[in-house]
CSV table of C-alpha atoms and ligand atoms in Angstrom, one decimal:
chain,number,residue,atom,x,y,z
A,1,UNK,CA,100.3,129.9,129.3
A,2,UNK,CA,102.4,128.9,125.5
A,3,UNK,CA,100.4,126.8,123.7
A,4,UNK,CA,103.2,124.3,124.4
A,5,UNK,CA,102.1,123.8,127.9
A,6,UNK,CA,98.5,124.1,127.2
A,7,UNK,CA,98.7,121.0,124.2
A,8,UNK,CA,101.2,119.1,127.3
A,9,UNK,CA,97.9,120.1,128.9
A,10,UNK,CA,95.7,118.5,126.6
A,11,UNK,CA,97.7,115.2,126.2
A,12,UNK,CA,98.3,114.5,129.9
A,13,UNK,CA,94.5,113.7,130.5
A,14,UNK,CA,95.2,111.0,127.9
A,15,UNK,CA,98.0,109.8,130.1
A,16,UNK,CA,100.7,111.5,127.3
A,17,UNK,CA,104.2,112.5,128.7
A,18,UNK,CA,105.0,115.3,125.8
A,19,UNK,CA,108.3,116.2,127.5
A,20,UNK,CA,109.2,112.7,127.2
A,21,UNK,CA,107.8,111.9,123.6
A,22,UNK,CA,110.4,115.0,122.4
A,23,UNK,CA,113.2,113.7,124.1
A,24,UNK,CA,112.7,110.1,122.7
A,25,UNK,CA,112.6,111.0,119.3
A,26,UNK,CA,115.7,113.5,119.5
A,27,UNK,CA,117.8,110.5,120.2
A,28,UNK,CA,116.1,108.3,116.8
A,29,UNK,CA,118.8,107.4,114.0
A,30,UNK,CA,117.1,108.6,110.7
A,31,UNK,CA,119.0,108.2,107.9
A,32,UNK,CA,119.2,110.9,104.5
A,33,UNK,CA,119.8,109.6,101.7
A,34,UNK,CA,122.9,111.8,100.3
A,35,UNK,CA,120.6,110.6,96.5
A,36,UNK,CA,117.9,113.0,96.6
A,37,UNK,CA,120.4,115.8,95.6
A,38,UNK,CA,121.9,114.6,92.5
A,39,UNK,CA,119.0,112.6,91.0
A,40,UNK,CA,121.0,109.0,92.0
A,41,UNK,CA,123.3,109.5,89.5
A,42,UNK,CA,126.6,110.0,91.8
A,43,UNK,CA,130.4,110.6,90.4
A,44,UNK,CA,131.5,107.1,89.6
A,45,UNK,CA,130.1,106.9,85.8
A,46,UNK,CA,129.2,109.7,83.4
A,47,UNK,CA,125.1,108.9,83.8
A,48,UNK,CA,123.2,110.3,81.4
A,49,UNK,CA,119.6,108.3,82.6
A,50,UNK,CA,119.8,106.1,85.4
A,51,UNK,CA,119.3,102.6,84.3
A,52,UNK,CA,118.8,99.2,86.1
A,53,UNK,CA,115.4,99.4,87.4
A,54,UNK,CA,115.1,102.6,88.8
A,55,UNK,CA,114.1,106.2,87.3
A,56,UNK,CA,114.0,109.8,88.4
A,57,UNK,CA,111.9,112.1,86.6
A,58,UNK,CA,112.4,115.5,85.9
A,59,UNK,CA,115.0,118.1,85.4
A,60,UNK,CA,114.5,121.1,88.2
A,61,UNK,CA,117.6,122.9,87.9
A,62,UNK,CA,120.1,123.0,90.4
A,63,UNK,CA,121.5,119.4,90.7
A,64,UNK,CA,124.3,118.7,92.7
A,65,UNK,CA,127.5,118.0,90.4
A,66,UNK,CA,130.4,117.4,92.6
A,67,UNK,CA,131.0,116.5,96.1
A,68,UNK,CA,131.5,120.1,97.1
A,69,UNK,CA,128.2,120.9,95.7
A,70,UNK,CA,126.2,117.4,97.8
A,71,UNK,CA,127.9,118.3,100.9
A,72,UNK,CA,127.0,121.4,100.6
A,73,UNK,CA,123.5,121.1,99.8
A,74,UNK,CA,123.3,118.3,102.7
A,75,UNK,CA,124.5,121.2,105.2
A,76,UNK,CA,121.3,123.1,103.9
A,77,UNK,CA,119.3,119.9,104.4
A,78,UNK,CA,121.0,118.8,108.4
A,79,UNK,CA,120.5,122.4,109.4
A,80,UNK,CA,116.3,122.5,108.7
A,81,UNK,CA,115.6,118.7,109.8
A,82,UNK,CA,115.3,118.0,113.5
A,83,UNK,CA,116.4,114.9,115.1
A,84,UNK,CA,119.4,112.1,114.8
A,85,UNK,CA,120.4,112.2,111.4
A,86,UNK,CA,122.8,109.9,110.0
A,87,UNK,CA,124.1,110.2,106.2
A,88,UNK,CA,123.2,107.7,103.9
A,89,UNK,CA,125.5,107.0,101.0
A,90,UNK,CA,125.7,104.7,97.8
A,91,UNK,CA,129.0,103.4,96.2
A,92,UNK,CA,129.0,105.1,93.8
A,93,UNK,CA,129.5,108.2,95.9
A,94,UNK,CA,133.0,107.4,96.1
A,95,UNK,CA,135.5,110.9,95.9
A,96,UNK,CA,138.4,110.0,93.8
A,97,UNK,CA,141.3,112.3,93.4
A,98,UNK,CA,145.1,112.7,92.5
A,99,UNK,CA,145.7,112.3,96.6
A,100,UNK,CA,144.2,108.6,96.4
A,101,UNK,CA,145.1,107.2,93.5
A,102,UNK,CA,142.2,108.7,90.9
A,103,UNK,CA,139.3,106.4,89.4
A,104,UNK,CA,139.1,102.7,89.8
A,105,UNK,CA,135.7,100.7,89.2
A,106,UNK,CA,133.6,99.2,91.6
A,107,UNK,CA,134.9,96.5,92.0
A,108,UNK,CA,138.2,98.0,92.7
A,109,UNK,CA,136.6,100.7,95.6
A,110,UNK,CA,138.3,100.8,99.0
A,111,UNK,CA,137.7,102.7,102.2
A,112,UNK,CA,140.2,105.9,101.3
A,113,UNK,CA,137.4,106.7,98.3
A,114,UNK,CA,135.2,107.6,101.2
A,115,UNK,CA,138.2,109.4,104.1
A,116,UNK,CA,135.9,112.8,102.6
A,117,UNK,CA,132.7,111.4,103.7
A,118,UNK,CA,134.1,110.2,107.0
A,119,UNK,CA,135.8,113.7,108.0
A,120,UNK,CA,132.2,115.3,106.6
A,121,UNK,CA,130.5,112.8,109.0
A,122,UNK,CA,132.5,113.3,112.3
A,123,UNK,CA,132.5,116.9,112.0
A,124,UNK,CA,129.0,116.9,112.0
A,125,UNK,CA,128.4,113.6,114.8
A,126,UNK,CA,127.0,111.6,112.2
A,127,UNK,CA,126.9,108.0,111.4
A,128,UNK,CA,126.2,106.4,108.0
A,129,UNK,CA,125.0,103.8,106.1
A,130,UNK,CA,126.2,102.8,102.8
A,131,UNK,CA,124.7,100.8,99.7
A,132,UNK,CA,126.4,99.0,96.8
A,133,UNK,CA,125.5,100.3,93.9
A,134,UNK,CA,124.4,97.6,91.6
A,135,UNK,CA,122.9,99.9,88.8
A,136,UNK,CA,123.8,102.5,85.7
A,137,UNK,CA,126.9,100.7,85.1
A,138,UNK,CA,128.1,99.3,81.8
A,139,UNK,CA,128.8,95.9,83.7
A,140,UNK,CA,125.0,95.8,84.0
A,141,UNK,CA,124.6,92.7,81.2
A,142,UNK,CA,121.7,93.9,82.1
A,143,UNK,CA,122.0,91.4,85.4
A,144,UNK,CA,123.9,92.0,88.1
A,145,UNK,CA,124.5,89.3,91.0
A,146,UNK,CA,121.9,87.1,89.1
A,147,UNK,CA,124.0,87.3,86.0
A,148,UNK,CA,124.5,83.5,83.6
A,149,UNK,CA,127.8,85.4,83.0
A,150,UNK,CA,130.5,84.6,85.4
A,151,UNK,CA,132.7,87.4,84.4
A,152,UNK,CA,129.7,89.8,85.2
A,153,UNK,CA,129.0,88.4,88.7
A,154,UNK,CA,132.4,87.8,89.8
A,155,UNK,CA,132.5,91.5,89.0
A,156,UNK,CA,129.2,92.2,91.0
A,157,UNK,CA,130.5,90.1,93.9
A,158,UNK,CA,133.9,91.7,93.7
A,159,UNK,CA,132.0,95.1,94.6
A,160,UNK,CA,129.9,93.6,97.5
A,161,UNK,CA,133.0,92.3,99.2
A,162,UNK,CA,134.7,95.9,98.7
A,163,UNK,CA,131.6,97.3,100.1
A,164,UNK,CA,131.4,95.1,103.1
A,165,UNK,CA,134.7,96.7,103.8
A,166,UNK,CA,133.7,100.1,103.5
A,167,UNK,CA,130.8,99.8,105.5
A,168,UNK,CA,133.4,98.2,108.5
A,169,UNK,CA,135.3,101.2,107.8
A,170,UNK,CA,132.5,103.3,108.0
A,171,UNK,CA,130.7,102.1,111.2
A,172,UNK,CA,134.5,101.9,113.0
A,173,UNK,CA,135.3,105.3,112.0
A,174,UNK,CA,132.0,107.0,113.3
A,175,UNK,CA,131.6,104.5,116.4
A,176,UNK,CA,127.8,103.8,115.1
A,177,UNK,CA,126.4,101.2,113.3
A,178,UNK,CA,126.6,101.0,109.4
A,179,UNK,CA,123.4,99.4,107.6
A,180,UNK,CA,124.3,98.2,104.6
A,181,UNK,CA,121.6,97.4,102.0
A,182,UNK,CA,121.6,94.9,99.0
A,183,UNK,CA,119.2,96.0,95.9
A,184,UNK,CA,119.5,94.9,92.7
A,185,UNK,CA,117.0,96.0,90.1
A,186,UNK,CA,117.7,92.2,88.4
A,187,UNK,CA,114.7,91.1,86.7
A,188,UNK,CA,113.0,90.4,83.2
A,189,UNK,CA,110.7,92.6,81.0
A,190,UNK,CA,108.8,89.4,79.8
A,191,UNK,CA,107.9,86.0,81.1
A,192,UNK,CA,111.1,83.9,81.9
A,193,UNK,CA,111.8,80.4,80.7
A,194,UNK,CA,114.0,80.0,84.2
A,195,UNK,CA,113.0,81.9,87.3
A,196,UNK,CA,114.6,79.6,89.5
A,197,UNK,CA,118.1,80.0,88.0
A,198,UNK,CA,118.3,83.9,88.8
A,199,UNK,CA,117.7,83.0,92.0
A,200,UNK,CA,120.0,80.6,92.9
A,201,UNK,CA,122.8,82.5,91.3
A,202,UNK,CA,121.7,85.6,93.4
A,203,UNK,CA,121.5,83.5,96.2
A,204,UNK,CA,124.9,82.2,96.0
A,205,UNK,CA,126.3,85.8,94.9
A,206,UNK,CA,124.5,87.3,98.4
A,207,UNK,CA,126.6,84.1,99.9
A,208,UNK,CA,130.5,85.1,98.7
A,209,UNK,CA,129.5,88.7,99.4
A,210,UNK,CA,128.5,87.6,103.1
A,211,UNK,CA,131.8,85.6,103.6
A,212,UNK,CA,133.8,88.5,103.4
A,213,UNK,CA,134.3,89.0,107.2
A,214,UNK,CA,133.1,91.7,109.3
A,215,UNK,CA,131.9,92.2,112.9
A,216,UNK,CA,127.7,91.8,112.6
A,217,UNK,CA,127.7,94.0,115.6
A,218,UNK,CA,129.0,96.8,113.8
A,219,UNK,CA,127.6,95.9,110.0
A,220,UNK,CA,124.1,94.9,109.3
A,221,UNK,CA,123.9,93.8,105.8
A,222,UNK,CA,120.6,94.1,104.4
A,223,UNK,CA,118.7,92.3,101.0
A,224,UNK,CA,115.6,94.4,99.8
A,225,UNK,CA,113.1,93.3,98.1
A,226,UNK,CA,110.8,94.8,95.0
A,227,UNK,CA,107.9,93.7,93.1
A,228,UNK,CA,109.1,95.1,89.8
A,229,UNK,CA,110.5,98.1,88.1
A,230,UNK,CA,110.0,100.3,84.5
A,231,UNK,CA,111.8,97.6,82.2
A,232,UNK,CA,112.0,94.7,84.4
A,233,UNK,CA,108.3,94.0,84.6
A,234,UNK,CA,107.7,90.5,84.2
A,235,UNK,CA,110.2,89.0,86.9
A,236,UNK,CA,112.6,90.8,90.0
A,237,UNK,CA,115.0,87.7,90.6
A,238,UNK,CA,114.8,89.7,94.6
A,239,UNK,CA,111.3,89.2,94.9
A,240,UNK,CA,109.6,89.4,98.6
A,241,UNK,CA,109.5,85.9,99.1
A,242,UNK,CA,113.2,85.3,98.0
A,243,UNK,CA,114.6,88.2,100.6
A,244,UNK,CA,112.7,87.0,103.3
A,245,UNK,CA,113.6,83.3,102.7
A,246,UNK,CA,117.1,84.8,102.4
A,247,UNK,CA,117.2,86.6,105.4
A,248,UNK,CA,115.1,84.2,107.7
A,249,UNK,CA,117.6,81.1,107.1
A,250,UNK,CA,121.0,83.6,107.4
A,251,UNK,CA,119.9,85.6,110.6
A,252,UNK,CA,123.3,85.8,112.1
A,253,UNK,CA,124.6,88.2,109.0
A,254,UNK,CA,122.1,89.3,107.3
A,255,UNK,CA,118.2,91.8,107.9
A,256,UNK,CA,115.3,92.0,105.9
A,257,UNK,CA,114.9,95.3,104.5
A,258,UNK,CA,111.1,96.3,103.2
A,259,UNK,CA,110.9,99.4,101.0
A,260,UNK,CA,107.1,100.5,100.9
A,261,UNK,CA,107.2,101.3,97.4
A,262,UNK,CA,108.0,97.6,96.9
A,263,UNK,CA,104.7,96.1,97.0
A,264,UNK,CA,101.2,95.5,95.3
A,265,UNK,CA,99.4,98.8,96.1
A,266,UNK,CA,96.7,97.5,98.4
A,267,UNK,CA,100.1,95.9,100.6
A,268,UNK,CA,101.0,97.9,103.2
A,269,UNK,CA,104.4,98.2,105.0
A,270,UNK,CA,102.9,99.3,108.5
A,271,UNK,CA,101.0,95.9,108.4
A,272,UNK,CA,104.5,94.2,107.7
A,273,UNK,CA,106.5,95.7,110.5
A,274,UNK,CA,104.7,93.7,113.5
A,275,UNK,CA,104.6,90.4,111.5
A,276,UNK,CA,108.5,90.6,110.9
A,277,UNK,CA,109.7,91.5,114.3
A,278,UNK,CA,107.9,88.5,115.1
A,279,UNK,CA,110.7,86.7,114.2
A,280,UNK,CA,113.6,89.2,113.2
A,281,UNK,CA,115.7,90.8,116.0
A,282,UNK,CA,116.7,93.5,113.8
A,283,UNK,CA,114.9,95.3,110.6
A,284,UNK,CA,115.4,97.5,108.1
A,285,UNK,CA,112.7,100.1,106.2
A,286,UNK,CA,113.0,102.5,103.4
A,287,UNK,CA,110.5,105.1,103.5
A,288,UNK,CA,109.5,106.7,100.1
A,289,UNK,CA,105.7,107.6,98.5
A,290,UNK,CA,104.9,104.9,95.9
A,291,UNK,CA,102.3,106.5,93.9
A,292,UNK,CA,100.5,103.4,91.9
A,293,UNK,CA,104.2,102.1,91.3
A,294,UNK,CA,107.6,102.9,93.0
A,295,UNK,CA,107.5,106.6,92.0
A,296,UNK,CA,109.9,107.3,94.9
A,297,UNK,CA,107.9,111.0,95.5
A,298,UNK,CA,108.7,112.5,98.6
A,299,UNK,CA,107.2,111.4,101.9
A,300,UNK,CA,104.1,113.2,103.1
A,301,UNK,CA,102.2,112.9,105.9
A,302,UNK,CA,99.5,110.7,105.2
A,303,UNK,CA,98.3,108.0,106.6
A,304,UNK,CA,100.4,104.8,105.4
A,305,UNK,CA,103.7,107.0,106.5
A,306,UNK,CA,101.6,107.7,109.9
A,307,UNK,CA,101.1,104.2,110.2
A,308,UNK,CA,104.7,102.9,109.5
A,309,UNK,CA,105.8,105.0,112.7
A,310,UNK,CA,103.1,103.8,114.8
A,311,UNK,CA,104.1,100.6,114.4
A,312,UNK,CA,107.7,101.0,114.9
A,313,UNK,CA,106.8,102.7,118.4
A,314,UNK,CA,104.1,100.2,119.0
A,315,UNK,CA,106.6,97.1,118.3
A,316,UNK,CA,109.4,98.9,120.4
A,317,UNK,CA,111.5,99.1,117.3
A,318,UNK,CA,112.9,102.6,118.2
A,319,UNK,CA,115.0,100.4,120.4
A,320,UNK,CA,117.6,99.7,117.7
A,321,UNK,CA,115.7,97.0,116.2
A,322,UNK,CA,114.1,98.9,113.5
A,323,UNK,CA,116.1,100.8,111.3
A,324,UNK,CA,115.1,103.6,109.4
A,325,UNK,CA,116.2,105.1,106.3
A,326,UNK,CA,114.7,107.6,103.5
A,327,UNK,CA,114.7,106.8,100.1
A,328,UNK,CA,113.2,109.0,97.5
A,329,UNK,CA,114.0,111.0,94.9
A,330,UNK,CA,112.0,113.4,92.8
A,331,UNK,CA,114.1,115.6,90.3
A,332,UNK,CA,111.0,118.2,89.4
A,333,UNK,CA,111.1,120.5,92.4
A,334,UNK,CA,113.4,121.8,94.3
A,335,UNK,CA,115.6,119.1,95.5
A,336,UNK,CA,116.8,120.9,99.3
A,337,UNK,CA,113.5,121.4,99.9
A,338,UNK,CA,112.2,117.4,98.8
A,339,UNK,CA,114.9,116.7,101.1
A,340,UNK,CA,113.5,118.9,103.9
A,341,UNK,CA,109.8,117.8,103.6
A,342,UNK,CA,110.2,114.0,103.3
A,343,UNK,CA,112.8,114.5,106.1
A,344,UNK,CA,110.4,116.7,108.2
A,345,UNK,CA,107.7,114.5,107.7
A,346,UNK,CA,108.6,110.8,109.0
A,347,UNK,CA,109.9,113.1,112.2
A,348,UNK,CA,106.4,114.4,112.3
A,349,UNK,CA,105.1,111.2,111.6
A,350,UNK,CA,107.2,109.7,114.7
A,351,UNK,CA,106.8,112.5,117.1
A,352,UNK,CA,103.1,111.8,116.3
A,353,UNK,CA,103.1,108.2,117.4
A,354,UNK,CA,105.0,109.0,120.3
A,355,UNK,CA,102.1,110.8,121.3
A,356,UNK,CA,99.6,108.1,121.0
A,357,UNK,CA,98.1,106.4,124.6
A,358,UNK,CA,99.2,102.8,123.3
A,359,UNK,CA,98.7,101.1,126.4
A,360,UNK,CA,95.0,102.3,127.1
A,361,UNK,CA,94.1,101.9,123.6
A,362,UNK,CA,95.6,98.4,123.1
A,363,UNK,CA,93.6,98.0,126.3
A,364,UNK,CA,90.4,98.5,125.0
A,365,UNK,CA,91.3,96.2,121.8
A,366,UNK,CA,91.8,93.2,124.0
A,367,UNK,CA,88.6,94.2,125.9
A,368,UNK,CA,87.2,94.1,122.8
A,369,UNK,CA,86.5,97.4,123.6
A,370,UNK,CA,86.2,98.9,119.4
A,371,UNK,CA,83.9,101.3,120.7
A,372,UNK,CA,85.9,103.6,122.5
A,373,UNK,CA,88.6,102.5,120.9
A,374,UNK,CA,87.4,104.0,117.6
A,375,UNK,CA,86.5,107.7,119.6
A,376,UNK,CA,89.7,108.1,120.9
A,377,UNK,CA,91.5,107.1,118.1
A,378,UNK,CA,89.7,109.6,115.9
A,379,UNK,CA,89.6,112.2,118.5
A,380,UNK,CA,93.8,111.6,118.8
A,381,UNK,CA,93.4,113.2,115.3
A,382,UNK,CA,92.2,116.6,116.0
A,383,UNK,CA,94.8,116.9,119.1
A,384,UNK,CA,97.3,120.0,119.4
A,385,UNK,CA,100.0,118.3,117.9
A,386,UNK,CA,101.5,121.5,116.1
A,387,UNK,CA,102.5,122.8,119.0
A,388,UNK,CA,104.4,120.2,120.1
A,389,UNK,CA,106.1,120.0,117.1
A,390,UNK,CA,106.9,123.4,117.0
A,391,UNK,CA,108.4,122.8,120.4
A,392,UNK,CA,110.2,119.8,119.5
A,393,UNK,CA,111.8,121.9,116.6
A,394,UNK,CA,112.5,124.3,119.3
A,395,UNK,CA,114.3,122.0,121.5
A,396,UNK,CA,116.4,120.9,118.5
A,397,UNK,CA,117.4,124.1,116.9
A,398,UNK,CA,116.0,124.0,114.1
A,399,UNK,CA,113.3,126.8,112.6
A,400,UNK,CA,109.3,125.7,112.4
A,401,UNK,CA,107.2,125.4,109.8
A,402,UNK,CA,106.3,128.7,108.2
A,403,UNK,CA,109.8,129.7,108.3
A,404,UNK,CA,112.5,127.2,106.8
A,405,UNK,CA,111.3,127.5,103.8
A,406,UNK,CA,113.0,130.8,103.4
A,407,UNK,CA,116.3,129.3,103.4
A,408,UNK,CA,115.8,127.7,100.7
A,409,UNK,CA,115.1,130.0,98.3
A,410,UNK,CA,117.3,132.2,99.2
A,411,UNK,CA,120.1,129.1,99.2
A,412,UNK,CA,118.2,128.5,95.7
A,413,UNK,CA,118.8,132.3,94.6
A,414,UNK,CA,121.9,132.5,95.8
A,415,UNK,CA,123.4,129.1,94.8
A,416,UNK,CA,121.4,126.5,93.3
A,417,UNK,CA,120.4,129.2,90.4
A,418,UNK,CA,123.7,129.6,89.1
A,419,UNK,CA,124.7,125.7,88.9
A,420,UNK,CA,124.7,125.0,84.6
B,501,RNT,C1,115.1,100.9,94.2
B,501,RNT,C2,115.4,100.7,95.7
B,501,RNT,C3,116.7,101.2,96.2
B,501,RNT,C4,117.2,102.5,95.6
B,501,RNT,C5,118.4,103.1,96.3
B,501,RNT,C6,118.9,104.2,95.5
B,501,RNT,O1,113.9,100.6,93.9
B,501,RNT,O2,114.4,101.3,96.4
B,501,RNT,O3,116.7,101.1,97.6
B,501,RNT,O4,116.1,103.4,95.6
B,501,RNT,O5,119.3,102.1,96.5
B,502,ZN,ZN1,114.7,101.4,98.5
């Protein structure tokens, strides 16, 4: 018998359907962010260091430079990851060229800066999600959508609205839904005089962004929160409790989005997943590895990431109603492979909550059964969940562990190595 059948073995005395665990997450919109291959820096602006709250550290070489080169190295990436992928772009992706028109600014950014990423997306049965991209510009004052200059905010609100049209574009074009998130790395290094200002500029910002129309059906605009960032210490003007509040009171536009890097370290995002669905149809998650801060390393599996996808199976969020996006980026190893890994994973991660006998043990939690319910959940643990995996890559075409890895260094030698 293949090890396969034996683990399907194994998990049916638990009452686990493997078969059916596979094909559930085949059909499970993940997004990629396109970001992890060029270090966020994109083709918009000549970036020398990002700037506006976020970093990337490190300088492994082979960065993608153009479009060519990201599309390229996303191929690499979509051919070694299992599962519904779905690209995930930022503005300032856009592709300008002599055919439409050459550079304008963000504010200025319509759908035909992104006709490359569409043809890219439908010949591979992709959807996408897009982000405006409120960061390492000069129109940074160093605020954004919270800005006390109206020149700078108009500008700010100027590229939501064109981004609202984009993602429209975007989710009508592919015939799948386009999540579009609002982050803004606005905030203060030291202690504010006004905190409530900020806010209620932001808040009105968000508003004349949201009035540009679009069909909610097809575009689900999203504000994300963060606790702070490497210069902005003292204050984020888009703190939890303003994104929430935001959110909450403009439900029939607008989804929370929680980032789990975004939080006080003992916080945990897995935790926050049942407590919003609560009361949200619809959410929105970026997964990353927050190591002490919002380090943005590459996923792993361990145990917060574990617990994320339990909850999103547990709360029935791979309905539609949680949607899930990557975002890291790390710039000191090889960046196809960072890709591959945090990519591989949260599939791991989901494949392994699939395979969890929810029912019987939520059973035994409102017997107050923590007995057994602690045995089985630590004997879930040591379970032959390799081979499933292995099978699950199997059924999707793509190679195993132990043998992907291979592609990329020879993509590395061959291509990668002799980028300047
Ligand atoms: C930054 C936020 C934000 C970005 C991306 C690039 O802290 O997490 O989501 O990482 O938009
Ligand atoms: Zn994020």
């Amino acid at each position: 018998m293949s090890r396969y059948l034996q683990a399907k073995e194994i998990y049916a005395k638990l009452g686990v359907d493997t078969d059916k665990a596979i094909q559930t997450l085949k059909s499970v919109p993940v997004a990629l962010h396109c970001w992890q291959g060029d270090d966020v820096r994109g083709f918009d602006q000549k970036v020398d260091s990002l700037s506006g709250g976020i970093q990337t550290t490190g300088n492994y070489p082979g960065r993608a430079r153009t479009p060519e080169e990201l599309m390229a190295d996303i191929d690499v990436v979509l051919k070694l990851c299992p599962g519904t992928k779905k690209l995930n772009l930022h503005a300032c992706y856009a592709i300008f060229d002599d055919e439409n028109g050459g550079w304008v600014d963000r504010d200025k950014i319509e759908p035909k800066h992104f006709k490359k990423w569409v043809d890219f997306c439908k010949e591979r049965g992709l959807g996408c999600d897009f982000n405006p991209t409120f960061f390492s510009h000069p129109m940074c004052d160093p605020l954004t959508l919270s800005s006390p200059n109206e020149e700078t905010r108009k500008f700010w609100i100027e590229h939501g609205k064109a981004c609202i049209r984009i993602s429209q574009y975007l989710a009508q074009e592919l015939g799948q839904q386009c999540v579009m998130n609002i982050w803004t790395g606005d905030g203060f290094k030291d202690i504010p005089a006004d905190r409530m200002g900020p806010r209620m500029r932001y808040k009105d910002s968000i508003d004349q962004i949201l009035s540009e129309p679009f069909d909610f059906n097809l575009v689900k605009p999203c504000v994300e929160s963060k606790v702070f960032g490497i210069g902005v210490e003292a204050y984020t003007v888009g703190s939890a409790e303003f994104t929430l509040s935001y959110a909450a009171m403009n439900k029939e536009k607008c989804i929370p989005l929680m980032d789990n890097g975004h939080y006080h370290p003992t916080e945990v995002v897995s935790d926050k997943i049942p407590a919003l669905l609560t009361f949200f149809p619809e959410i929105a998650l970026h997964v990353t590895r927050p190591i002490r801060w919002d380090s943005d390393h590459v996923v792993l599996l361990d145990d917060e990431t574990k617990e994320i996808a339990k909850e999103i199976v547990r709360t029935g969020g791979l309905d539609g109603r949680v949607k899930i996006a990557l975002d890291y980026f790390d710039a000191s190893i090889n960046r196809i492979s960072a890709w591959t890994v945090g990519y591989r994973n949260f599939q791991k991660a989901l494949l392994m909550a699939l395979l969890s006998p929810d029912a019987k043990l939520k059973e035994m939690q409102d017997e107050n059964n923590w007995t057994e319910l602690m045995v089985v959940s630590e004997e879930l643990k040591t379970l032959p969940f390799g081979d499933v995996w292995s099978e699950y890559c199997n059924a999707c075409g793509v190679l195993n562990d132990g043998e992907w890895f291979q592609t990329v260094k020879e993509y590395e030698q061959e291509i990668l190595s002799k980028r300047g």
